XYZ file of C-alpha atoms in Angstrom:
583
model
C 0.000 0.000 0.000
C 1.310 3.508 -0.728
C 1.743 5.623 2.383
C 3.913 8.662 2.756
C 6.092 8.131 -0.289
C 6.777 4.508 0.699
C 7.418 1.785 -1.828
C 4.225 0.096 -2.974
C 6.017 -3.317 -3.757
C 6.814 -3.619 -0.005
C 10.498 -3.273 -0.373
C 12.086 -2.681 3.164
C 15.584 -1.497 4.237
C 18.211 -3.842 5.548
C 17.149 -3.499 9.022
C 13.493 -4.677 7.839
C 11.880 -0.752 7.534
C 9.575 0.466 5.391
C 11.810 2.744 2.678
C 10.684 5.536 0.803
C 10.474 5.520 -2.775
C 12.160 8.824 -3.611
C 15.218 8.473 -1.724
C 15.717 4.402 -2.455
C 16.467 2.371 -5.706
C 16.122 2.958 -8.578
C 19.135 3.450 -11.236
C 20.747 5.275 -8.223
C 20.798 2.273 -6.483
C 21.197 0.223 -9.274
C 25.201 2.100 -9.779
C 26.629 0.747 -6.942
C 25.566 -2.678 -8.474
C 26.729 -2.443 -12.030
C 30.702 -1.871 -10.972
C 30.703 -5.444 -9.250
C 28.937 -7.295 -12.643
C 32.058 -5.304 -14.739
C 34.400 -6.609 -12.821
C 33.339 -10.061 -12.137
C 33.118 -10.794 -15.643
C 36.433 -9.715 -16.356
C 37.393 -11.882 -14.185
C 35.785 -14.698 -15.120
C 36.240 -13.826 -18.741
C 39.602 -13.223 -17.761
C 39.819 -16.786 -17.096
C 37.619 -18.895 -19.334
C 38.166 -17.363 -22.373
C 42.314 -18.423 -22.322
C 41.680 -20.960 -19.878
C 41.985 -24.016 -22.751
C 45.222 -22.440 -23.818
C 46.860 -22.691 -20.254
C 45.786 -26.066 -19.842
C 47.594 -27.368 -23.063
C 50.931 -24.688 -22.636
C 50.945 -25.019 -19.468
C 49.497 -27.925 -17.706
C 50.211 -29.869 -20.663
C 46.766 -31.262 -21.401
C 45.436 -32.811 -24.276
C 43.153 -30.985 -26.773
C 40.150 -33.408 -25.486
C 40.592 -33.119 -22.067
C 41.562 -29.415 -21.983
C 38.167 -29.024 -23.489
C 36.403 -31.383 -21.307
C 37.668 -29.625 -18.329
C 37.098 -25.966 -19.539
C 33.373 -26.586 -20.631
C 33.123 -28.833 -16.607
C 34.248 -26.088 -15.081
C 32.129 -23.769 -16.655
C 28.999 -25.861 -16.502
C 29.470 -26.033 -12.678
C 30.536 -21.870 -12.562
C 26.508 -22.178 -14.215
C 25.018 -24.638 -12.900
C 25.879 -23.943 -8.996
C 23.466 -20.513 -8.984
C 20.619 -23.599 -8.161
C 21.815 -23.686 -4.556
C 22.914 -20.025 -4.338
C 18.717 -19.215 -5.023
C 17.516 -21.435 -3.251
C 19.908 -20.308 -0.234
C 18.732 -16.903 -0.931
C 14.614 -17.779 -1.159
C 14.498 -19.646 1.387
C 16.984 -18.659 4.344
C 19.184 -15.734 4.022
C 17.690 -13.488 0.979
C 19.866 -12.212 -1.964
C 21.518 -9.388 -0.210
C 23.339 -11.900 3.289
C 23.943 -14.859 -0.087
C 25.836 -12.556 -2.396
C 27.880 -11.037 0.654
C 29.087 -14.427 1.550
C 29.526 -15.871 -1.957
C 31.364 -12.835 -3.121
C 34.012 -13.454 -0.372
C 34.298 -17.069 -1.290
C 34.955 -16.278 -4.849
C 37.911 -13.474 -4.207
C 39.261 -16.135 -2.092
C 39.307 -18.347 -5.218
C 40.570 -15.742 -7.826
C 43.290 -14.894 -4.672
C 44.318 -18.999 -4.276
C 43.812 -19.057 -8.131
C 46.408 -15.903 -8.883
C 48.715 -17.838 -6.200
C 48.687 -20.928 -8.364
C 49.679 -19.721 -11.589
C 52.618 -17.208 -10.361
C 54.369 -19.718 -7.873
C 56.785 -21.771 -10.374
C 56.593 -25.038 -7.869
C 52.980 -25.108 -8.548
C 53.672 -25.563 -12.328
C 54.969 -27.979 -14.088
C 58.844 -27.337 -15.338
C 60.270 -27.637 -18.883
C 64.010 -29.054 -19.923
C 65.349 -28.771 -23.416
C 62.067 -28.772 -24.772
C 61.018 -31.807 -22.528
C 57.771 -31.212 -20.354
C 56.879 -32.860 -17.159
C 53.311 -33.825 -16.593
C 51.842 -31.737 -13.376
C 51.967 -33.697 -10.521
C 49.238 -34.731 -8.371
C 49.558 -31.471 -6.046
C 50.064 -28.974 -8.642
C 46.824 -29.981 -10.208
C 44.719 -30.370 -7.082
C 45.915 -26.841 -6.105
C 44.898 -25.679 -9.435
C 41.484 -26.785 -9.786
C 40.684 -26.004 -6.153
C 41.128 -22.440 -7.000
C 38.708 -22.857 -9.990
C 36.266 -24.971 -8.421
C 36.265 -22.474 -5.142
C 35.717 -19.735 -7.941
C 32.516 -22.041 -8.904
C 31.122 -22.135 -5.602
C 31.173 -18.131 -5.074
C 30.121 -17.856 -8.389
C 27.225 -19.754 -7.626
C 25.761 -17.351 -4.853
C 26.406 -14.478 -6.530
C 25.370 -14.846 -10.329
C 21.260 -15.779 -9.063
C 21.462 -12.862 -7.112
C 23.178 -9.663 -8.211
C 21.130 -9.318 -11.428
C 17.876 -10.285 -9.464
C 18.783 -7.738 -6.696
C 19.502 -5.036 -9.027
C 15.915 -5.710 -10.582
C 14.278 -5.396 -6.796
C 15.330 -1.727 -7.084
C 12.584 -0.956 -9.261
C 9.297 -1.195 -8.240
C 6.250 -3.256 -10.024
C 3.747 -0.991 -9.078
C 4.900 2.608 -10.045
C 4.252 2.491 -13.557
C 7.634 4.690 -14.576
C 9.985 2.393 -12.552
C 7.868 -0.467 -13.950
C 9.337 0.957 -17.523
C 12.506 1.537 -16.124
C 13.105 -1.805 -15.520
C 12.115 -3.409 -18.425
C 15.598 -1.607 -19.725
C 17.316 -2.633 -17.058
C 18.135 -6.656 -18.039
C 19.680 -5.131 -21.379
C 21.991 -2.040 -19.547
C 22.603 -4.942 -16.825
C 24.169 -7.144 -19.435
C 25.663 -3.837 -21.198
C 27.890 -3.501 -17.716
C 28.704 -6.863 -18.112
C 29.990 -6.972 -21.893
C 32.248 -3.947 -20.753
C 33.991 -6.768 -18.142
C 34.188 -9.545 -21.040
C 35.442 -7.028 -23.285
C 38.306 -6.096 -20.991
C 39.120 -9.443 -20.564
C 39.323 -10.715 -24.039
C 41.262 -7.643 -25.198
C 43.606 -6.557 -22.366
C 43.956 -9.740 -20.057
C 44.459 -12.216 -22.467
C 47.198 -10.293 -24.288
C 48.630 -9.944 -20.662
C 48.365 -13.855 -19.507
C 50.435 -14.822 -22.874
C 52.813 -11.987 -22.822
C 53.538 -10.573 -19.594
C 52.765 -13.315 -17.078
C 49.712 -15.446 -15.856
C 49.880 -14.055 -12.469
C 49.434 -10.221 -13.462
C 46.412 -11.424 -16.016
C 44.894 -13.170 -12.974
C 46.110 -10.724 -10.330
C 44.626 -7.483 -12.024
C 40.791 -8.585 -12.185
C 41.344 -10.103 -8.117
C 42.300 -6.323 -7.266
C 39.016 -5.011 -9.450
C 36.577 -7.680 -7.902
C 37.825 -6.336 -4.077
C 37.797 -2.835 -5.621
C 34.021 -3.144 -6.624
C 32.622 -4.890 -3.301
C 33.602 -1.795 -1.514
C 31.782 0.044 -4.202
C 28.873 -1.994 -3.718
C 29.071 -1.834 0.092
C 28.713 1.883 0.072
C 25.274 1.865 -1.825
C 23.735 -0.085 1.300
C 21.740 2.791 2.674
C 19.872 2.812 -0.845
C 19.421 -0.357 -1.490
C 15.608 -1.962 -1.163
C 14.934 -5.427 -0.151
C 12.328 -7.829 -0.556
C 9.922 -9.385 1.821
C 10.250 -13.404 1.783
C 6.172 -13.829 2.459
C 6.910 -17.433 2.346
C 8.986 -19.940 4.799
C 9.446 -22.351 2.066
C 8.708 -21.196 -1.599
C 9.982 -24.117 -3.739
C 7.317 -26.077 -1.164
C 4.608 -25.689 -3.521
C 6.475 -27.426 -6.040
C 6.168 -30.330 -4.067
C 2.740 -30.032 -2.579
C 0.731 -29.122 -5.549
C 1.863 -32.071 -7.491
C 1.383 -34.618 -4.456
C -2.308 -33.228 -3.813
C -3.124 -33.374 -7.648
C -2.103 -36.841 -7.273
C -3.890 -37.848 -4.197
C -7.382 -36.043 -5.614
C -6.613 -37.753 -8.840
C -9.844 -39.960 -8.779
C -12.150 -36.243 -8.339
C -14.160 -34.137 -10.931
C -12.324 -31.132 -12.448
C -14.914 -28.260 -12.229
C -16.166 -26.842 -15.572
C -14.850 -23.542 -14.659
C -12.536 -22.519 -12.965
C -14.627 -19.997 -10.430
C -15.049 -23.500 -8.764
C -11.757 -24.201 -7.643
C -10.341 -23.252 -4.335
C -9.150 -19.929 -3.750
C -8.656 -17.294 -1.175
C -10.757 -14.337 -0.892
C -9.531 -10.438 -2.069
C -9.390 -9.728 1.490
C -6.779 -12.297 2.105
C -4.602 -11.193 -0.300
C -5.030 -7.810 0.502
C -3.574 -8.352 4.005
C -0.474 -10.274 2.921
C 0.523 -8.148 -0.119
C 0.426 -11.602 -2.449
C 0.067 -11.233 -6.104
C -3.158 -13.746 -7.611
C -2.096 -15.386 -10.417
C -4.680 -16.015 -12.882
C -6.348 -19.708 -13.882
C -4.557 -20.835 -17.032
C -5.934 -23.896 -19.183
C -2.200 -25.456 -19.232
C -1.079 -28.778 -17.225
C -4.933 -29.212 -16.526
C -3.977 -32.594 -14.533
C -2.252 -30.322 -11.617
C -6.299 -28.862 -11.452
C -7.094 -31.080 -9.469
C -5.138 -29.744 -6.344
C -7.278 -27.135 -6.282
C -10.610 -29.104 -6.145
C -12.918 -27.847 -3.318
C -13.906 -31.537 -1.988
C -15.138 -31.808 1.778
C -14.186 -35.918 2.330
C -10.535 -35.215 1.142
C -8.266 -35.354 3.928
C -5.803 -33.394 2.333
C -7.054 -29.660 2.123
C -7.129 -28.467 -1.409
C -4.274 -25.407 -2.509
C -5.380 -22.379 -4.277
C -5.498 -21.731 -8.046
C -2.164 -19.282 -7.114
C -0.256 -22.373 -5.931
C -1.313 -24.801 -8.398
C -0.607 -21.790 -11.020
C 2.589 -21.024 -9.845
C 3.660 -24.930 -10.350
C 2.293 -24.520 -13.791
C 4.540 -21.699 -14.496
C 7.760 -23.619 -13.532
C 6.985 -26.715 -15.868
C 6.287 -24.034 -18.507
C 9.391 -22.549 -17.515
C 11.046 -25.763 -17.318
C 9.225 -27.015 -21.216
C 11.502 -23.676 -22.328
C 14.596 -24.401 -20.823
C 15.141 -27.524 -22.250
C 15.280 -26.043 -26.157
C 18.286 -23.581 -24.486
C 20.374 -26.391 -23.868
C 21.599 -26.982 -27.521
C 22.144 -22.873 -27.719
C 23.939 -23.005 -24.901
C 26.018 -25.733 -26.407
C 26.779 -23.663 -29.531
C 28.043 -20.796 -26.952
C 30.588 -23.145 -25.361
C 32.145 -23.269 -28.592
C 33.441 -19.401 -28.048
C 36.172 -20.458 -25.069
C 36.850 -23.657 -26.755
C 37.101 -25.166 -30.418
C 36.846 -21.554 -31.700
C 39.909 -20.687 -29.614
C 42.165 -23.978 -30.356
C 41.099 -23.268 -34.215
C 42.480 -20.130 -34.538
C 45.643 -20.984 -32.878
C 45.914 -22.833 -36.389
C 45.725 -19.775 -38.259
C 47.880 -16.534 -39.412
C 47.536 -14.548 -36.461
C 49.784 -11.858 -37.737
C 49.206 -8.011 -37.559
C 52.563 -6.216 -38.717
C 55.238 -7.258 -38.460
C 56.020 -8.347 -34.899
C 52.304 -8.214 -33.314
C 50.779 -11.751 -32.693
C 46.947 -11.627 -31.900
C 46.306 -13.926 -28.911
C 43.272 -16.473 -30.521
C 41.395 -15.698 -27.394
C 41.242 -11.988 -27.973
C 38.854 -12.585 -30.653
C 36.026 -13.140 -28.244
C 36.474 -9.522 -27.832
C 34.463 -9.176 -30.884
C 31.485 -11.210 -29.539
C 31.694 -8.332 -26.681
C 31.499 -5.914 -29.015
C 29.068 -6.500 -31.283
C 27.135 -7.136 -28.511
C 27.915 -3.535 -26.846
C 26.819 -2.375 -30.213
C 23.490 -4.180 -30.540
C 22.015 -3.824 -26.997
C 21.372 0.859 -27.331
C 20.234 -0.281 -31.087
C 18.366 -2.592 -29.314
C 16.794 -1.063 -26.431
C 16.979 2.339 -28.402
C 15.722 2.029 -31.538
C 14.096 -1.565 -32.355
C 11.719 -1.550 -28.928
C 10.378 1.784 -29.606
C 9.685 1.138 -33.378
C 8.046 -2.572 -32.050
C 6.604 -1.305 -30.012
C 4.514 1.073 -32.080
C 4.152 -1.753 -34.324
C 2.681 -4.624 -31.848
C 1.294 -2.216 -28.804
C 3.335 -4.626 -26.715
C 5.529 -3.084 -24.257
C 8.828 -4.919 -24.459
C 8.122 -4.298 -28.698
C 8.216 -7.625 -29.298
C 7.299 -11.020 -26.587
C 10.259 -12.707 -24.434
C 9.773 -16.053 -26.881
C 9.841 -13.684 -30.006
C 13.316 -12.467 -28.869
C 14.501 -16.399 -27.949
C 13.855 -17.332 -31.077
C 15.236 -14.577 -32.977
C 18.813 -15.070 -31.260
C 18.729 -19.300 -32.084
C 17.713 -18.198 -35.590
C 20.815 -16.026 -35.726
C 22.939 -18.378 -33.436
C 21.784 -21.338 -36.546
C 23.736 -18.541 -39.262
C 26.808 -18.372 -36.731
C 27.406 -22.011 -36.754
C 26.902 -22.543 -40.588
C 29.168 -19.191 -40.852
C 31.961 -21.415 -39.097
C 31.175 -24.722 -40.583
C 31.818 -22.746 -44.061
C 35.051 -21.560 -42.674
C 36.167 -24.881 -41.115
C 35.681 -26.179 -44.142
C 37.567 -23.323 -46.236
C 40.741 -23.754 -43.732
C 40.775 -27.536 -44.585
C 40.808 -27.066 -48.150
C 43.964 -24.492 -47.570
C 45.673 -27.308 -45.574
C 45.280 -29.595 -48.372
C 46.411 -27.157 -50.939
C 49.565 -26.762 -49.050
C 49.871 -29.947 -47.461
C 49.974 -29.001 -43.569
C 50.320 -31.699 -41.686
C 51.903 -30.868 -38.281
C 50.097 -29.516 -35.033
C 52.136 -26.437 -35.421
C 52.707 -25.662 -38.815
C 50.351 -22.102 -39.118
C 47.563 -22.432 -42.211
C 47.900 -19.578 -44.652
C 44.646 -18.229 -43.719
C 43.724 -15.096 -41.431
C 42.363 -15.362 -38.308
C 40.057 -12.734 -39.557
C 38.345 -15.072 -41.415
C 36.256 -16.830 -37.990
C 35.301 -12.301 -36.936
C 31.447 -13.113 -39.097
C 30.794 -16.312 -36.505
C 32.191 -14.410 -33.050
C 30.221 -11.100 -34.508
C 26.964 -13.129 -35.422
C 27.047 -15.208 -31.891
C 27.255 -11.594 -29.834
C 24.124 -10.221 -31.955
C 22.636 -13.601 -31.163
C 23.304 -12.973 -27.397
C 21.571 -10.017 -26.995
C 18.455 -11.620 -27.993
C 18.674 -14.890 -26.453
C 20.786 -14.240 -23.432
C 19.756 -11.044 -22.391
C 15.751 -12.756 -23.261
C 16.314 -15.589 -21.253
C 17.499 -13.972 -17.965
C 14.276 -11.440 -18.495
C 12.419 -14.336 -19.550
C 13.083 -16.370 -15.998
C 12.829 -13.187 -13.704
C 9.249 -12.018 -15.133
C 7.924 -15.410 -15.789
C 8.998 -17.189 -12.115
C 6.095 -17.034 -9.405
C 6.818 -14.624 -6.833
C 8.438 -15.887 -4.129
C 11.118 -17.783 -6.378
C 12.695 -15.281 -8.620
C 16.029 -15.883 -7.667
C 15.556 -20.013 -7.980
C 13.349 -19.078 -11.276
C 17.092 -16.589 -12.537
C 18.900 -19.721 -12.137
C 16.706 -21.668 -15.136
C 19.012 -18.972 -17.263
C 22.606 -19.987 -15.589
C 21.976 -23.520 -15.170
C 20.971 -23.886 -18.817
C 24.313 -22.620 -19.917
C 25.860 -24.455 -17.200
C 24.191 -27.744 -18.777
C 25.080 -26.199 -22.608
C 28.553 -26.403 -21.686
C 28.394 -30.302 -19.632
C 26.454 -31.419 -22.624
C 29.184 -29.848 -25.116
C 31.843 -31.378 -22.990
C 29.865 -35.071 -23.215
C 29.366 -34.310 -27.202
C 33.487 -33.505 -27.723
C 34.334 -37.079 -25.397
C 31.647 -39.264 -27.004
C 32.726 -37.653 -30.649
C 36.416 -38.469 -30.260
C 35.881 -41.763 -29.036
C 33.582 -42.732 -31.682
C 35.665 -41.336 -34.664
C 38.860 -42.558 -33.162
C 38.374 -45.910 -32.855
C 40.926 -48.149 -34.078
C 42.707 -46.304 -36.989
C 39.602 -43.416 -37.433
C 40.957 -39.838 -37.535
C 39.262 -38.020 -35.125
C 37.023 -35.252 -35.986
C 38.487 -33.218 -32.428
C 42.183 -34.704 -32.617
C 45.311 -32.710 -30.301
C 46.638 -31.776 -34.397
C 43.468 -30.023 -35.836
C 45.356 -29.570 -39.052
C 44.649 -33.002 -38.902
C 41.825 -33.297 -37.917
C 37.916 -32.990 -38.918
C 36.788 -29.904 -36.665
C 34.182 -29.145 -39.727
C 31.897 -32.395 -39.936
C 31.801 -31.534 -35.439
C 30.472 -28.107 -36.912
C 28.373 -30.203 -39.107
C 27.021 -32.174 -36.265
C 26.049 -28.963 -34.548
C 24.306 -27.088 -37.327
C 22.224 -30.346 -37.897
C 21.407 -30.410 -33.891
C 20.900 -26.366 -33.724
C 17.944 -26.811 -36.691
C 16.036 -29.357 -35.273
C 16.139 -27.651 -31.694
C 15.052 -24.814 -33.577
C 11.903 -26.487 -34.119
C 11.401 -27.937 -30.725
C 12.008 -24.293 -29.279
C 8.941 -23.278 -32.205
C 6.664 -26.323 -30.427
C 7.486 -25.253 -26.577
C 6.622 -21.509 -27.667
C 3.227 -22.669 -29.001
C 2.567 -24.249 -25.790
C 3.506 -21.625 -23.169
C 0.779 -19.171 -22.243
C 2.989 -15.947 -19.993
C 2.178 -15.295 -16.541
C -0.580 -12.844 -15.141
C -0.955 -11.387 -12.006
C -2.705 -9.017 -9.712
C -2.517 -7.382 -6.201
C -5.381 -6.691 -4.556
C -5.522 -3.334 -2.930
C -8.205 -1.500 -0.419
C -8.481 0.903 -2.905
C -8.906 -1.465 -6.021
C -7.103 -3.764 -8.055
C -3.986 -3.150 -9.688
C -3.137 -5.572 -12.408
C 0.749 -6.263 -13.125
C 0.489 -7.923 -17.020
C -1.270 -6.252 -19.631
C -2.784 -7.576 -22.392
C -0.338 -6.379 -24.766
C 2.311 -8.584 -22.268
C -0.055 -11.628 -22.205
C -0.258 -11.755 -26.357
C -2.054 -15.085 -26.390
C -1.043 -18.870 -25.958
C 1.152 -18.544 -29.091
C 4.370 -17.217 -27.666
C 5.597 -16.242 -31.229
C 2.249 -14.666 -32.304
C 2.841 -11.073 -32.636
């Protein structure tokens, strides 16, 4: 309720007081957040983009395994935001889980930083000769990384979902406000990646691993005092709920156990609470929707149950989460395609003429840099130009729907891949024409030539990855938007497990007995462009699968009841209809 220039939303203060809406969040607020997201993602740019590289010049691995264990450690840096949300939802809230993740995770870019400047923690080279790491050095090594994981896993759910707290749902300006906010949120964090593929990756090779790895550890304790000063500002919300992933398990159970009763024929007949109710507790009713009808029957008023029945708002906010769920399975292959960027794209252009001048080498990782800025490009043409003319075109608010923009970005992501396909394909023609064999030999062909994939894959990225972290915040129930963020992360963390699976169950396969591999440790030998193959075939026929989910979600709508009325938080320009992709 709006009293005295208080927050309608029911944000508080850290101490648990009402805050006022003039002198809290907001894009003020919202500053002291964005310098952290910069910095983190230099740092973990910093390390995964190059991070295949060090394990084969420096560790010594294999091209295989270097892979396997880049794209593992990634999928857990993803993957581990499940337990950071549900932390935050359910015990501590976002602000108390990011403060203590954010400490674990300088502790691992500190141990990490430790690891590769010590020289007894790295395996040593004679005449040419290098030794394998030994069993210490490596269990030092990916401690560091794996600690990073863990912090990264309480902070990633959080930050972003925190920032978007700061803006409340019922003021209709800051309602606006934040609709830009996902794509300036991701903006801040391009500016890290860029950083990191431009400056620290040139450093790592040329100047020392330690100083590449040292600088962003000094930026990430740098920007938690920023964000530490901003606490004054800062609004929190209200966890109206001891348990909110409970519903997940109670709906289903109830639906199961009332399986035998009569659905209603409409929905006015099913179990819910009364406006009053909702108007003391600040809830949000979420409207009956005709999807998962089974789950219904929860919500079936039936006086010899012995179970009592849960309201059309729980049973509704299951429904949302196995839409959400239907969704995030057609991400997984797109998220597989991304892996490629840290990876295969990397160890291919090592093959290549990386020349500029004379005496310049580019590092092959520094051409990620491109992926961050085409992306720092697209998102003010985005949220500048193509919303507003959308949005005069649909009446929809956001211009076009969250499914819309997925499937935009996998359309786009589908050129990227054939784009490098076509190249992988070009670069093994040039190796026959000169007839490269060796691992090292350098193909006469610019690195140049992969810029149209890396630039396609960052214009892909602000559709899909920017729409997907939107997507999961606006479409979770309320109580769960952290756990409902982490749909986003652990999809790439899965895109990147999977990826790792597809590159050890490829290799195997195609090097059995005397079979070249396609993903061999000489990739002038090698068949890198039937794997692209592979993946183009895989990417279309997701494509499809994402065009069947679409058609069956139906978005989320919800009101809070006020004394003084009703104020309804999805319009029907947000709602569109049951086909996600109809305009």
């Amino acid at each position: 309720m709006e009293t005295k220039g208080y927050t309608q939303d029911g944000t508080v203060d850290l101490r648990g007081r009402p805050v006022l809406a003039s002198k809290t969040g907001k894009w003020r607020a919202c500053a002291f957040l964005v310098g952290y997201e910069a910095f983190e993602r230099m740092a973990f740019y910093g390390i995964a983009s190059n991070l295949v590289n060090y394990l084969t010049t420096q560790l010594h691995e294999d091209t295989v395994s270097s892979v396997r264990n880049v794209n593992n450690w990634s999928g857990s840096v993803w993957i581990t935001p499940i337990i950071g949300a549900y932390i935050a939802d359910t015990y501590l809230g976002r602000f108390w889980t990011f403060t203590v993740s954010s400490l674990i995770y300088v502790v691992g870019m500190i141990l990490l930083t430790t690891t590769v400047s010590m020289k007894s923690l790295r395996p040593t080279c004679t005449d040419g000769i290098c030794n394998k790491a030994s069993t210490l050095q490596i269990v030092f090594f990916y401690t560091s990384l794996y600690t990073i994981a863990i912090g990264a896993g309480g902070t990633k759910p959080n930050i972003s979902t925190f920032g978007a707290d700061q803006f409340d749902d019922f003021n209709p300006q800051e309602k606006e406000h934040k609709v830009s906010f996902f794509n300036w949120w991701m903006f801040s964090s391009f500016l890290g990646a860029l950083v990191a593929t431009l400056a620290l990756v040139y450093i790592q090779e040329n100047l020392g691993w330690g100083l590449g790895y040292g600088i962003p550890t000094v930026g990430l304790l740098f920007s938690l005092f920023v964000f530490y000063l901003g606490t004054p500002i800062y609004r929190h919300k209200v966890k109206k709920t001891k348990s909110p992933a409970r519903d997940l398990i109670q709906v289903p159970i109830i639906a199961f156990w009332n399986r035998k009763l009569q659905v209603p024929n409409h929905p006015s007949q099913l179990h819910e609470h009364g406006p009053q109710q909702y108007i003391n507790s600040g809830k949000r009713q979420v409207h009956y929707t005709p999807i998962f009808r089974f789950l219904d029957k929860a919500a079936v008023k039936d006086g010899n149950s012995s179970k009592p029945p849960c309201t059309v708002t729980q049973v509704e906010g299951t429904k949302l989460v196995l839409g959400m769920l239907l969704i995030w399975l057609v991400t997984l292959i797109p998220s597989t395609i991304w892996a490629q960027i840290n990876t295969l794209f990397v160890k291919q252009g090592t093959t290549m003429d990386r020349s500029l001048g004379s005496s310049f080498q580019i590092p092959a990782a520094s051409l990620g840099s491109f992926v961050t800025f085409s992306m720092l490009l697209s998102v003010p043409m985005y949220d500048r130009y193509f919303v507003p003319f959308m949005r005069r075109k649909t009446g929809n608010p956001r211009g076009i729907t969250l499914l819309q923009r997925l499937g935009i970005g996998f359309v786009i992501q589908i050129a990227a891949i054939a784009i490098a396909y076509a190249v992988e394909v070009r670069r093994m023609h040039a190796i026959r024409m000169h007839h490269i064999m060796g691992p090292k030999e350098t193909v006469p062909m610019s690195i140049f030539c992969l810029l149209p994939q890396y630039v396609l894959l960052g214009i892909a990225d602000v559709f899909n990855a920017i729409g997907l972290l939107e997507f999961f915040y606006d479409q979770s129930p309320e109580d769960m938007q952290s756990l409902g963020t982490t749909f986003f992360t652990s999809g790439i963390g899965v895109g990147n497990f999977l990826n790792s699976f597809l590159v050890t169950v490829v290799d195997k396969i195609t090097g059995r007995g005397n079979g070249k591999s396609w993903i061999g440790d000489n990739l002038n030998d090698s068949h890198l462009d039937y794997y692209y193959g592979f993946l183009l075939v895989i990417s279309t026929l997701n494509l499809g699968a994402f065009l069947w989910a679409s058609s069956k979600y139906v978005y989320k709508r919800e009101t809070i009841e006020f004394n003084e009325g009703c104020i309804e938080l999805e319009s029907k320009a947000l709602e569109i209809s049951p086909l996600g992709l109809q305009v």
